[in-house]
Amino acid sequence: MKVHPMIVKARARLSYEKGYFGTALWALRFVEKKDLLQEYGAPAGCDKHWRVYYDPDLFDKLTLPQVRFLIEHELYHLIRAHAERGEAKGISPINHFAWNVAGDCEINDDLVKDLSVDFVGCEAALTQILEHPYALWLPNRLDPPQENGLTAEVYYQSSPKPLGQPNCGSGASGIHQEWEDGKPQGEDGLEEEVPKIGSAEAHILRKYTADRIREHIRNRGIVPAGLARWADEFGKSKIDWHRELAALVRNNLAKAYGQHDYTYQ
């Protein structure tokens, strides 16, 4: 399955600039969805299984920094478990837009101060494309305005009514979207299933990313403040991820063995 050349370049650049994202970044699976923007108003989105959907016609028009931003934004939703946190919050199809806005604020208040991100340029392009004054949500744009550095839960509590209809997919809200089928067309024109990340794998990816972020900070590296706080809090988790990893490996091995048909013929 081919991936858009801009995605290949953007992912490589992001991996080079922010090595602590490396493993999680390369775990993403990209799914081409024509007319994603026109039909659903989403320039890109992600599902709970770490599949990122994109509109190829839109990506033909975007610059490398803009594609890089969209990939990093969706990765933030997945790393910070916005789907799982939304489910814990009781988010439903009625209020998932408001939760998406809250998650966007938790992400973008980091990215707007990140010197490696062309936030102004990206917002200008997406504002024109989406025809909405706030293509990228920030805490000071909520009603009432909020300060930076808070959690999605706090932003949602302060502004529970949807101020727009951002649709980053179930990876941001926990609510399945119509365009999330994980079956892009292959080169032969037939649909093919895109591998997905399960909850155990996702937890391990988050744990590993948090460890790499804390290591980067110890080595005097610069990390956005919100991401650094997340990594520190995640590092205090009481879950034995080594045991989870061992169980995951055993489970995958069992599945692999079950797919073989051993015969002496």
PDB file of C-alpha atoms in Angstrom:
ATOM      1  CA  MET A   1       0.000   0.000   0.000  1.00  0.00           C
ATOM      2  CA  LYS A   2       1.465   3.307  -1.095  1.00  0.00           C
ATOM      3  CA  VAL A   3       1.641   6.303   1.214  1.00  0.00           C
ATOM      4  CA  HIS A   4       1.457   9.886  -0.009  1.00  0.00           C
ATOM      5  CA  PRO A   5       5.012  11.182  -0.622  1.00  0.00           C
ATOM      6  CA  MET A   6       4.360  14.233   1.584  1.00  0.00           C
ATOM      7  CA  ILE A   7       3.579  11.905   4.474  1.00  0.00           C
ATOM      8  CA  VAL A   8       6.833  10.018   3.930  1.00  0.00           C
ATOM      9  CA  LYS A   9       8.815  13.271   4.036  1.00  0.00           C
ATOM     10  CA  ALA A  10       6.863  14.796   6.931  1.00  0.00           C
ATOM     11  CA  ARG A  11       7.134  11.702   9.105  1.00  0.00           C
ATOM     12  CA  ALA A  12      10.870  11.457   8.447  1.00  0.00           C
ATOM     13  CA  ARG A  13      11.366  15.113   9.361  1.00  0.00           C
ATOM     14  CA  LEU A  14       9.271  14.850  12.529  1.00  0.00           C
ATOM     15  CA  SER A  15      11.117  11.689  13.557  1.00  0.00           C
ATOM     16  CA  TYR A  16      14.453  13.478  13.079  1.00  0.00           C
ATOM     17  CA  GLU A  17      13.416  16.630  14.945  1.00  0.00           C
ATOM     18  CA  LYS A  18      11.646  14.832  17.805  1.00  0.00           C
ATOM     19  CA  GLY A  19      13.321  11.478  18.213  1.00  0.00           C
ATOM     20  CA  TYR A  20      11.285  10.663  21.323  1.00  0.00           C
ATOM     21  CA  PHE A  21       8.247  10.250  19.034  1.00  0.00           C
ATOM     22  CA  GLY A  22      10.091   7.750  16.835  1.00  0.00           C
ATOM     23  CA  THR A  23       8.508   4.441  17.819  1.00  0.00           C
ATOM     24  CA  ALA A  24       4.981   5.822  18.188  1.00  0.00           C
ATOM     25  CA  LEU A  25       5.307   7.831  14.991  1.00  0.00           C
ATOM     26  CA  TRP A  26       6.351   4.836  12.914  1.00  0.00           C
ATOM     27  CA  ALA A  27       3.562   2.744  14.445  1.00  0.00           C
ATOM     28  CA  LEU A  28       0.981   4.931  12.695  1.00  0.00           C
ATOM     29  CA  ARG A  29      -0.789   3.435   9.693  1.00  0.00           C
ATOM     30  CA  PHE A  30      -1.971   5.893   7.040  1.00  0.00           C
ATOM     31  CA  VAL A  31      -5.230   5.380   5.162  1.00  0.00           C
ATOM     32  CA  GLU A  32      -6.114   7.369   2.042  1.00  0.00           C
ATOM     33  CA  LYS A  33      -9.686   8.699   2.061  1.00  0.00           C
ATOM     34  CA  LYS A  34     -10.779  10.656  -0.976  1.00  0.00           C
ATOM     35  CA  ASP A  35     -13.174  13.550  -0.300  1.00  0.00           C
ATOM     36  CA  LEU A  36     -12.542  13.328   3.450  1.00  0.00           C
ATOM     37  CA  LEU A  37     -12.413  17.109   3.580  1.00  0.00           C
ATOM     38  CA  GLN A  38     -15.319  17.780   1.236  1.00  0.00           C
ATOM     39  CA  GLU A  39     -17.729  15.232   2.687  1.00  0.00           C
ATOM     40  CA  TYR A  40     -16.763  15.296   6.368  1.00  0.00           C
ATOM     41  CA  GLY A  41     -14.905  18.575   6.850  1.00  0.00           C
ATOM     42  CA  ALA A  42     -11.777  16.843   8.126  1.00  0.00           C
ATOM     43  CA  PRO A  43      -8.349  17.546   6.621  1.00  0.00           C
ATOM     44  CA  ALA A  44      -7.082  14.502   8.544  1.00  0.00           C
ATOM     45  CA  GLY A  45      -8.192  12.299  11.407  1.00  0.00           C
ATOM     46  CA  CYS A  46      -7.316   9.191  13.400  1.00  0.00           C
ATOM     47  CA  ASP A  47      -9.153   6.255  14.869  1.00  0.00           C
ATOM     48  CA  LYS A  48      -8.631   4.470  18.178  1.00  0.00           C
ATOM     49  CA  HIS A  49      -6.425   1.899  16.484  1.00  0.00           C
ATOM     50  CA  TRP A  50      -3.702   4.384  15.485  1.00  0.00           C
ATOM     51  CA  ARG A  51      -4.757   4.609  11.866  1.00  0.00           C
ATOM     52  CA  VAL A  52      -4.487   8.106  10.411  1.00  0.00           C
ATOM     53  CA  TYR A  53      -6.844   9.041   7.592  1.00  0.00           C
ATOM     54  CA  TYR A  54      -6.016  11.748   5.075  1.00  0.00           C
ATOM     55  CA  ASP A  55      -7.438  13.346   1.935  1.00  0.00           C
ATOM     56  CA  PRO A  56      -4.897  12.845  -0.876  1.00  0.00           C
ATOM     57  CA  ASP A  57      -6.212  15.769  -2.935  1.00  0.00           C
ATOM     58  CA  LEU A  58      -5.749  18.089   0.040  1.00  0.00           C
ATOM     59  CA  PHE A  59      -2.270  16.756   0.805  1.00  0.00           C
ATOM     60  CA  ASP A  60      -1.300  17.486  -2.803  1.00  0.00           C
ATOM     61  CA  LYS A  61      -1.890  21.173  -2.022  1.00  0.00           C
ATOM     62  CA  LEU A  62      -0.322  21.424   1.431  1.00  0.00           C
ATOM     63  CA  THR A  63       3.285  22.278   2.200  1.00  0.00           C
ATOM     64  CA  LEU A  64       5.625  19.948   4.066  1.00  0.00           C
ATOM     65  CA  PRO A  65       5.356  21.924   7.366  1.00  0.00           C
ATOM     66  CA  GLN A  66       1.559  21.793   7.119  1.00  0.00           C
ATOM     67  CA  VAL A  67       1.462  18.013   6.579  1.00  0.00           C
ATOM     68  CA  ARG A  68       3.986  17.601   9.386  1.00  0.00           C
ATOM     69  CA  PHE A  69       1.729  19.617  11.696  1.00  0.00           C
ATOM     70  CA  LEU A  70      -1.344  17.512  10.891  1.00  0.00           C
ATOM     71  CA  ILE A  71       0.540  14.275  11.565  1.00  0.00           C
ATOM     72  CA  GLU A  72       1.934  15.550  14.852  1.00  0.00           C
ATOM     73  CA  HIS A  73      -1.497  16.836  15.902  1.00  0.00           C
ATOM     74  CA  GLU A  74      -3.140  13.441  15.326  1.00  0.00           C
ATOM     75  CA  LEU A  75      -0.244  11.677  17.058  1.00  0.00           C
ATOM     76  CA  TYR A  76      -0.800  13.888  20.121  1.00  0.00           C
ATOM     77  CA  HIS A  77      -4.455  12.756  20.276  1.00  0.00           C
ATOM     78  CA  LEU A  78      -3.317   9.123  20.332  1.00  0.00           C
ATOM     79  CA  ILE A  79      -0.386   9.500  22.705  1.00  0.00           C
ATOM     80  CA  ARG A  80      -2.455  11.443  25.209  1.00  0.00           C
ATOM     81  CA  ALA A  81      -5.278   8.876  25.020  1.00  0.00           C
ATOM     82  CA  HIS A  82      -8.063  11.320  24.215  1.00  0.00           C
ATOM     83  CA  ALA A  83     -10.320   8.485  23.046  1.00  0.00           C
ATOM     84  CA  GLU A  84      -9.971   6.529  26.285  1.00  0.00           C
ATOM     85  CA  ARG A  85     -10.293   9.667  28.404  1.00  0.00           C
ATOM     86  CA  GLY A  86     -13.385  10.669  26.434  1.00  0.00           C
ATOM     87  CA  GLU A  87     -14.956   7.294  27.063  1.00  0.00           C
ATOM     88  CA  ALA A  88     -14.187   7.638  30.778  1.00  0.00           C
ATOM     89  CA  LYS A  89     -15.843  11.059  30.654  1.00  0.00           C
ATOM     90  CA  GLY A  90     -18.979   9.581  29.098  1.00  0.00           C
ATOM     91  CA  ILE A  91     -18.574  11.396  25.784  1.00  0.00           C
ATOM     92  CA  SER A  92     -21.350  10.537  23.318  1.00  0.00           C
ATOM     93  CA  PRO A  93     -22.196  11.413  19.692  1.00  0.00           C
ATOM     94  CA  ILE A  94     -24.094  14.404  21.080  1.00  0.00           C
ATOM     95  CA  ASN A  95     -21.118  16.114  22.728  1.00  0.00           C
ATOM     96  CA  HIS A  96     -18.063  14.659  20.998  1.00  0.00           C
ATOM     97  CA  PHE A  97     -17.387  17.892  19.080  1.00  0.00           C
ATOM     98  CA  ALA A  98     -16.962  19.769  22.366  1.00  0.00           C
ATOM     99  CA  TRP A  99     -14.582  17.078  23.650  1.00  0.00           C
ATOM    100  CA  ASN A 100     -12.638  17.255  20.373  1.00  0.00           C
ATOM    101  CA  VAL A 101     -12.245  21.018  20.855  1.00  0.00           C
ATOM    102  CA  ALA A 102     -11.027  20.446  24.422  1.00  0.00           C
ATOM    103  CA  GLY A 103      -8.477  17.896  23.227  1.00  0.00           C
ATOM    104  CA  ASP A 104      -7.343  20.241  20.476  1.00  0.00           C
ATOM    105  CA  CYS A 105      -6.762  22.972  23.078  1.00  0.00           C
ATOM    106  CA  GLU A 106      -4.664  20.586  25.187  1.00  0.00           C
ATOM    107  CA  ILE A 107      -2.553  19.853  22.098  1.00  0.00           C
ATOM    108  CA  ASN A 108      -2.353  23.222  20.404  1.00  0.00           C
ATOM    109  CA  ASP A 109      -1.387  25.211  23.492  1.00  0.00           C
ATOM    110  CA  ASP A 110       1.861  23.226  23.259  1.00  0.00           C
ATOM    111  CA  LEU A 111       2.307  23.429  19.509  1.00  0.00           C
ATOM    112  CA  VAL A 112       1.645  27.174  19.270  1.00  0.00           C
ATOM    113  CA  LYS A 113       4.800  27.776  21.360  1.00  0.00           C
ATOM    114  CA  ASP A 114       6.860  25.092  19.614  1.00  0.00           C
ATOM    115  CA  LEU A 115       9.520  26.785  17.475  1.00  0.00           C
ATOM    116  CA  SER A 116       9.781  23.697  15.254  1.00  0.00           C
ATOM    117  CA  VAL A 117       6.136  24.133  14.210  1.00  0.00           C
ATOM    118  CA  ASP A 118       4.904  26.762  11.727  1.00  0.00           C
ATOM    119  CA  PHE A 119       1.695  27.238  13.697  1.00  0.00           C
ATOM    120  CA  VAL A 120       0.772  30.602  12.135  1.00  0.00           C
ATOM    121  CA  GLY A 121       1.311  29.346   8.600  1.00  0.00           C
ATOM    122  CA  CYS A 122      -0.599  26.146   9.254  1.00  0.00           C
ATOM    123  CA  GLU A 123      -3.531  27.970  10.785  1.00  0.00           C
ATOM    124  CA  ALA A 124      -3.695  30.450   7.902  1.00  0.00           C
ATOM    125  CA  ALA A 125      -3.806  27.616   5.361  1.00  0.00           C
ATOM    126  CA  LEU A 126      -6.343  25.529   7.294  1.00  0.00           C
ATOM    127  CA  THR A 127      -8.546  28.557   8.023  1.00  0.00           C
ATOM    128  CA  GLN A 128      -8.815  29.198   4.307  1.00  0.00           C
ATOM    129  CA  ILE A 129      -9.433  25.519   3.543  1.00  0.00           C
ATOM    130  CA  LEU A 130     -11.985  24.913   6.310  1.00  0.00           C
ATOM    131  CA  GLU A 131     -13.616  28.350   5.978  1.00  0.00           C
ATOM    132  CA  HIS A 132     -13.757  28.717   9.757  1.00  0.00           C
ATOM    133  CA  PRO A 133     -12.174  31.544  11.772  1.00  0.00           C
ATOM    134  CA  TYR A 134     -10.696  29.086  14.268  1.00  0.00           C
ATOM    135  CA  ALA A 135      -9.215  26.266  12.234  1.00  0.00           C
ATOM    136  CA  LEU A 136      -6.945  25.494  15.186  1.00  0.00           C
ATOM    137  CA  TRP A 137      -8.465  25.763  18.641  1.00  0.00           C
ATOM    138  CA  LEU A 138      -6.600  27.389  21.529  1.00  0.00           C
ATOM    139  CA  PRO A 139      -7.662  27.842  25.181  1.00  0.00           C
ATOM    140  CA  ASN A 140      -8.056  31.620  24.838  1.00  0.00           C
ATOM    141  CA  ARG A 141     -10.630  31.044  22.083  1.00  0.00           C
ATOM    142  CA  LEU A 142     -13.002  29.105  24.304  1.00  0.00           C
ATOM    143  CA  ASP A 143     -16.109  30.678  25.814  1.00  0.00           C
ATOM    144  CA  PRO A 144     -15.140  31.770  28.400  1.00  0.00           C
ATOM    145  CA  PRO A 145     -11.418  31.981  27.501  1.00  0.00           C
ATOM    146  CA  GLN A 146      -9.098  29.690  29.453  1.00  0.00           C
ATOM    147  CA  GLU A 147      -5.402  29.753  30.270  1.00  0.00           C
ATOM    148  CA  ASN A 148      -2.835  27.493  28.671  1.00  0.00           C
ATOM    149  CA  GLY A 149      -1.460  24.366  30.304  1.00  0.00           C
ATOM    150  CA  LEU A 150      -4.718  22.797  31.493  1.00  0.00           C
ATOM    151  CA  THR A 151      -6.134  19.379  30.651  1.00  0.00           C
ATOM    152  CA  ALA A 152      -8.809  18.474  28.119  1.00  0.00           C
ATOM    153  CA  GLU A 153     -11.108  17.609  31.035  1.00  0.00           C
ATOM    154  CA  VAL A 154     -10.805  21.138  32.441  1.00  0.00           C
ATOM    155  CA  TYR A 155     -11.304  22.756  29.038  1.00  0.00           C
ATOM    156  CA  TYR A 156     -14.353  20.588  28.401  1.00  0.00           C
ATOM    157  CA  GLN A 157     -15.837  21.356  31.819  1.00  0.00           C
ATOM    158  CA  SER A 158     -15.424  25.096  31.263  1.00  0.00           C
ATOM    159  CA  SER A 159     -16.890  25.036  27.762  1.00  0.00           C
ATOM    160  CA  PRO A 160     -19.105  21.945  27.292  1.00  0.00           C
ATOM    161  CA  LYS A 161     -21.052  23.372  24.335  1.00  0.00           C
ATOM    162  CA  PRO A 162     -19.454  22.713  20.929  1.00  0.00           C
ATOM    163  CA  LEU A 163     -18.006  25.935  19.525  1.00  0.00           C
ATOM    164  CA  GLY A 164     -17.326  24.295  16.196  1.00  0.00           C
ATOM    165  CA  GLN A 165     -17.329  20.879  14.602  1.00  0.00           C
ATOM    166  CA  PRO A 166     -13.729  19.664  14.466  1.00  0.00           C
ATOM    167  CA  ASN A 167     -13.669  16.011  13.537  1.00  0.00           C
ATOM    168  CA  CYS A 168     -10.364  14.334  14.304  1.00  0.00           C
ATOM    169  CA  GLY A 169     -12.038  10.924  14.513  1.00  0.00           C
ATOM    170  CA  SER A 170     -12.516   8.330  17.230  1.00  0.00           C
ATOM    171  CA  GLY A 171      -8.839   8.629  18.156  1.00  0.00           C
ATOM    172  CA  ALA A 172      -9.726  12.060  19.531  1.00  0.00           C
ATOM    173  CA  SER A 173     -13.197  11.415  20.944  1.00  0.00           C
ATOM    174  CA  GLY A 174     -13.784   7.678  21.260  1.00  0.00           C
ATOM    175  CA  ILE A 175     -16.786   7.999  18.920  1.00  0.00           C
ATOM    176  CA  HIS A 176     -16.566   5.984  15.701  1.00  0.00           C
ATOM    177  CA  GLN A 177     -16.862   8.032  12.523  1.00  0.00           C
ATOM    178  CA  GLU A 178     -18.392   6.928   9.236  1.00  0.00           C
ATOM    179  CA  TRP A 179     -15.116   7.269   7.367  1.00  0.00           C
ATOM    180  CA  GLU A 180     -13.201   4.987   9.749  1.00  0.00           C
ATOM    181  CA  ASP A 181     -13.285   1.624   8.045  1.00  0.00           C
ATOM    182  CA  GLY A 182      -9.564   0.921   7.818  1.00  0.00           C
ATOM    183  CA  LYS A 183      -9.937  -0.470   4.293  1.00  0.00           C
ATOM    184  CA  PRO A 184      -8.131   1.602   1.681  1.00  0.00           C
ATOM    185  CA  GLN A 185      -7.868   0.483  -1.913  1.00  0.00           C
ATOM    186  CA  GLY A 186      -4.752  -1.420  -2.863  1.00  0.00           C
ATOM    187  CA  GLU A 187      -2.906  -1.082  -6.148  1.00  0.00           C
ATOM    188  CA  ASP A 188      -5.141  -3.767  -7.656  1.00  0.00           C
ATOM    189  CA  GLY A 189      -8.264  -1.772  -6.782  1.00  0.00           C
ATOM    190  CA  LEU A 190      -9.367  -4.233  -4.108  1.00  0.00           C
ATOM    191  CA  GLU A 191      -9.926  -3.260  -0.491  1.00  0.00           C
ATOM    192  CA  GLU A 192      -7.283  -4.344   1.978  1.00  0.00           C
ATOM    193  CA  GLU A 193      -7.370  -4.273   5.752  1.00  0.00           C
ATOM    194  CA  VAL A 194      -4.975  -1.872   7.466  1.00  0.00           C
ATOM    195  CA  PRO A 195      -3.249  -3.297  10.574  1.00  0.00           C
ATOM    196  CA  LYS A 196      -4.504  -1.796  13.805  1.00  0.00           C
ATOM    197  CA  ILE A 197      -3.025  -1.163  17.226  1.00  0.00           C
ATOM    198  CA  GLY A 198      -4.855  -2.703  20.171  1.00  0.00           C
ATOM    199  CA  SER A 199      -5.204  -1.206  23.649  1.00  0.00           C
ATOM    200  CA  ALA A 200      -2.254  -3.164  25.087  1.00  0.00           C
ATOM    201  CA  GLU A 201       0.037  -2.126  22.237  1.00  0.00           C
ATOM    202  CA  ALA A 202      -1.142   1.473  22.576  1.00  0.00           C
ATOM    203  CA  HIS A 203      -0.306   1.500  26.266  1.00  0.00           C
ATOM    204  CA  ILE A 204       3.180   0.168  25.567  1.00  0.00           C
ATOM    205  CA  LEU A 205       3.738   2.802  22.879  1.00  0.00           C
ATOM    206  CA  ARG A 206       2.680   5.535  25.299  1.00  0.00           C
ATOM    207  CA  LYS A 207       4.882   4.160  28.050  1.00  0.00           C
ATOM    208  CA  TYR A 208       7.892   3.948  25.745  1.00  0.00           C
ATOM    209  CA  THR A 209       7.269   7.480  24.429  1.00  0.00           C
ATOM    210  CA  ALA A 210       6.956   8.864  27.957  1.00  0.00           C
ATOM    211  CA  ASP A 211      10.243   7.193  28.902  1.00  0.00           C
ATOM    212  CA  ARG A 212      12.006   8.692  25.862  1.00  0.00           C
ATOM    213  CA  ILE A 213      10.623  12.153  26.637  1.00  0.00           C
ATOM    214  CA  ARG A 214      11.873  12.036  30.230  1.00  0.00           C
ATOM    215  CA  GLU A 215      15.242  10.802  28.993  1.00  0.00           C
ATOM    216  CA  HIS A 216      15.360  13.675  26.480  1.00  0.00           C
ATOM    217  CA  ILE A 217      14.642  16.156  29.284  1.00  0.00           C
ATOM    218  CA  ARG A 218      17.349  14.641  31.505  1.00  0.00           C
ATOM    219  CA  ASN A 219      19.778  15.184  28.640  1.00  0.00           C
ATOM    220  CA  ARG A 220      18.817  18.874  28.617  1.00  0.00           C
ATOM    221  CA  GLY A 221      16.570  18.531  25.598  1.00  0.00           C
ATOM    222  CA  ILE A 222      13.617  20.869  25.090  1.00  0.00           C
ATOM    223  CA  VAL A 223      10.091  19.450  25.216  1.00  0.00           C
ATOM    224  CA  PRO A 224       6.753  21.350  25.148  1.00  0.00           C
ATOM    225  CA  ALA A 225       5.566  21.959  28.713  1.00  0.00           C
ATOM    226  CA  GLY A 226       2.283  20.064  28.447  1.00  0.00           C
ATOM    227  CA  LEU A 227       3.957  17.049  26.877  1.00  0.00           C
ATOM    228  CA  ALA A 228       6.628  17.055  29.590  1.00  0.00           C
ATOM    229  CA  ARG A 229       3.944  17.068  32.313  1.00  0.00           C
ATOM    230  CA  TRP A 230       2.130  14.205  30.589  1.00  0.00           C
ATOM    231  CA  ALA A 231       5.316  12.137  30.404  1.00  0.00           C
ATOM    232  CA  ASP A 232       6.071  12.768  34.063  1.00  0.00           C
ATOM    233  CA  GLU A 233       2.560  11.776  35.161  1.00  0.00           C
ATOM    234  CA  PHE A 234       2.533   8.726  32.898  1.00  0.00           C
ATOM    235  CA  GLY A 235       5.835   7.649  34.404  1.00  0.00           C
ATOM    236  CA  LYS A 236       4.140   7.416  37.798  1.00  0.00           C
ATOM    237  CA  SER A 237       1.674   4.821  36.515  1.00  0.00           C
ATOM    238  CA  LYS A 238       1.413   1.742  38.745  1.00  0.00           C
ATOM    239  CA  ILE A 239       0.764  -0.570  35.786  1.00  0.00           C
ATOM    240  CA  ASP A 240       3.440  -3.206  35.247  1.00  0.00           C
ATOM    241  CA  TRP A 241       4.031  -2.598  31.547  1.00  0.00           C
ATOM    242  CA  HIS A 242       6.762  -5.259  31.399  1.00  0.00           C
ATOM    243  CA  ARG A 243       4.137  -7.837  32.350  1.00  0.00           C
ATOM    244  CA  GLU A 244       1.748  -6.359  29.781  1.00  0.00           C
ATOM    245  CA  LEU A 245       4.443  -6.579  27.129  1.00  0.00           C
ATOM    246  CA  ALA A 246       5.141 -10.225  27.945  1.00  0.00           C
ATOM    247  CA  ALA A 247       1.415 -11.036  27.787  1.00  0.00           C
ATOM    248  CA  LEU A 248       1.120  -9.200  24.489  1.00  0.00           C
ATOM    249  CA  VAL A 249       4.013 -11.147  22.969  1.00  0.00           C
ATOM    250  CA  ARG A 250       2.525 -14.443  24.129  1.00  0.00           C
ATOM    251  CA  ASN A 251      -0.859 -13.492  22.702  1.00  0.00           C
ATOM    252  CA  ASN A 252       0.572 -12.483  19.335  1.00  0.00           C
ATOM    253  CA  LEU A 253       2.634 -15.653  19.144  1.00  0.00           C
ATOM    254  CA  ALA A 254      -0.466 -17.723  19.853  1.00  0.00           C
ATOM    255  CA  LYS A 255      -2.320 -15.914  17.066  1.00  0.00           C
ATOM    256  CA  ALA A 256       0.585 -16.422  14.675  1.00  0.00           C
ATOM    257  CA  TYR A 257       0.782 -20.145  15.421  1.00  0.00           C
ATOM    258  CA  GLY A 258      -2.958 -20.445  14.945  1.00  0.00           C
ATOM    259  CA  GLN A 259      -2.698 -19.015  11.431  1.00  0.00           C
ATOM    260  CA  HIS A 260      -0.448 -21.845  10.236  1.00  0.00           C
ATOM    261  CA  ASP A 261      -1.872 -25.046   8.853  1.00  0.00           C
ATOM    262  CA  TYR A 262       0.752 -27.653   9.632  1.00  0.00           C
ATOM    263  CA  THR A 263       0.659 -30.646   7.309  1.00  0.00           C
ATOM    264  CA  TYR A 264       2.993 -33.414   6.250  1.00  0.00           C
ATOM    265  CA  GLN A 265       1.810 -33.344   2.647  1.00  0.00           C
TER     266      GLN A 265
END
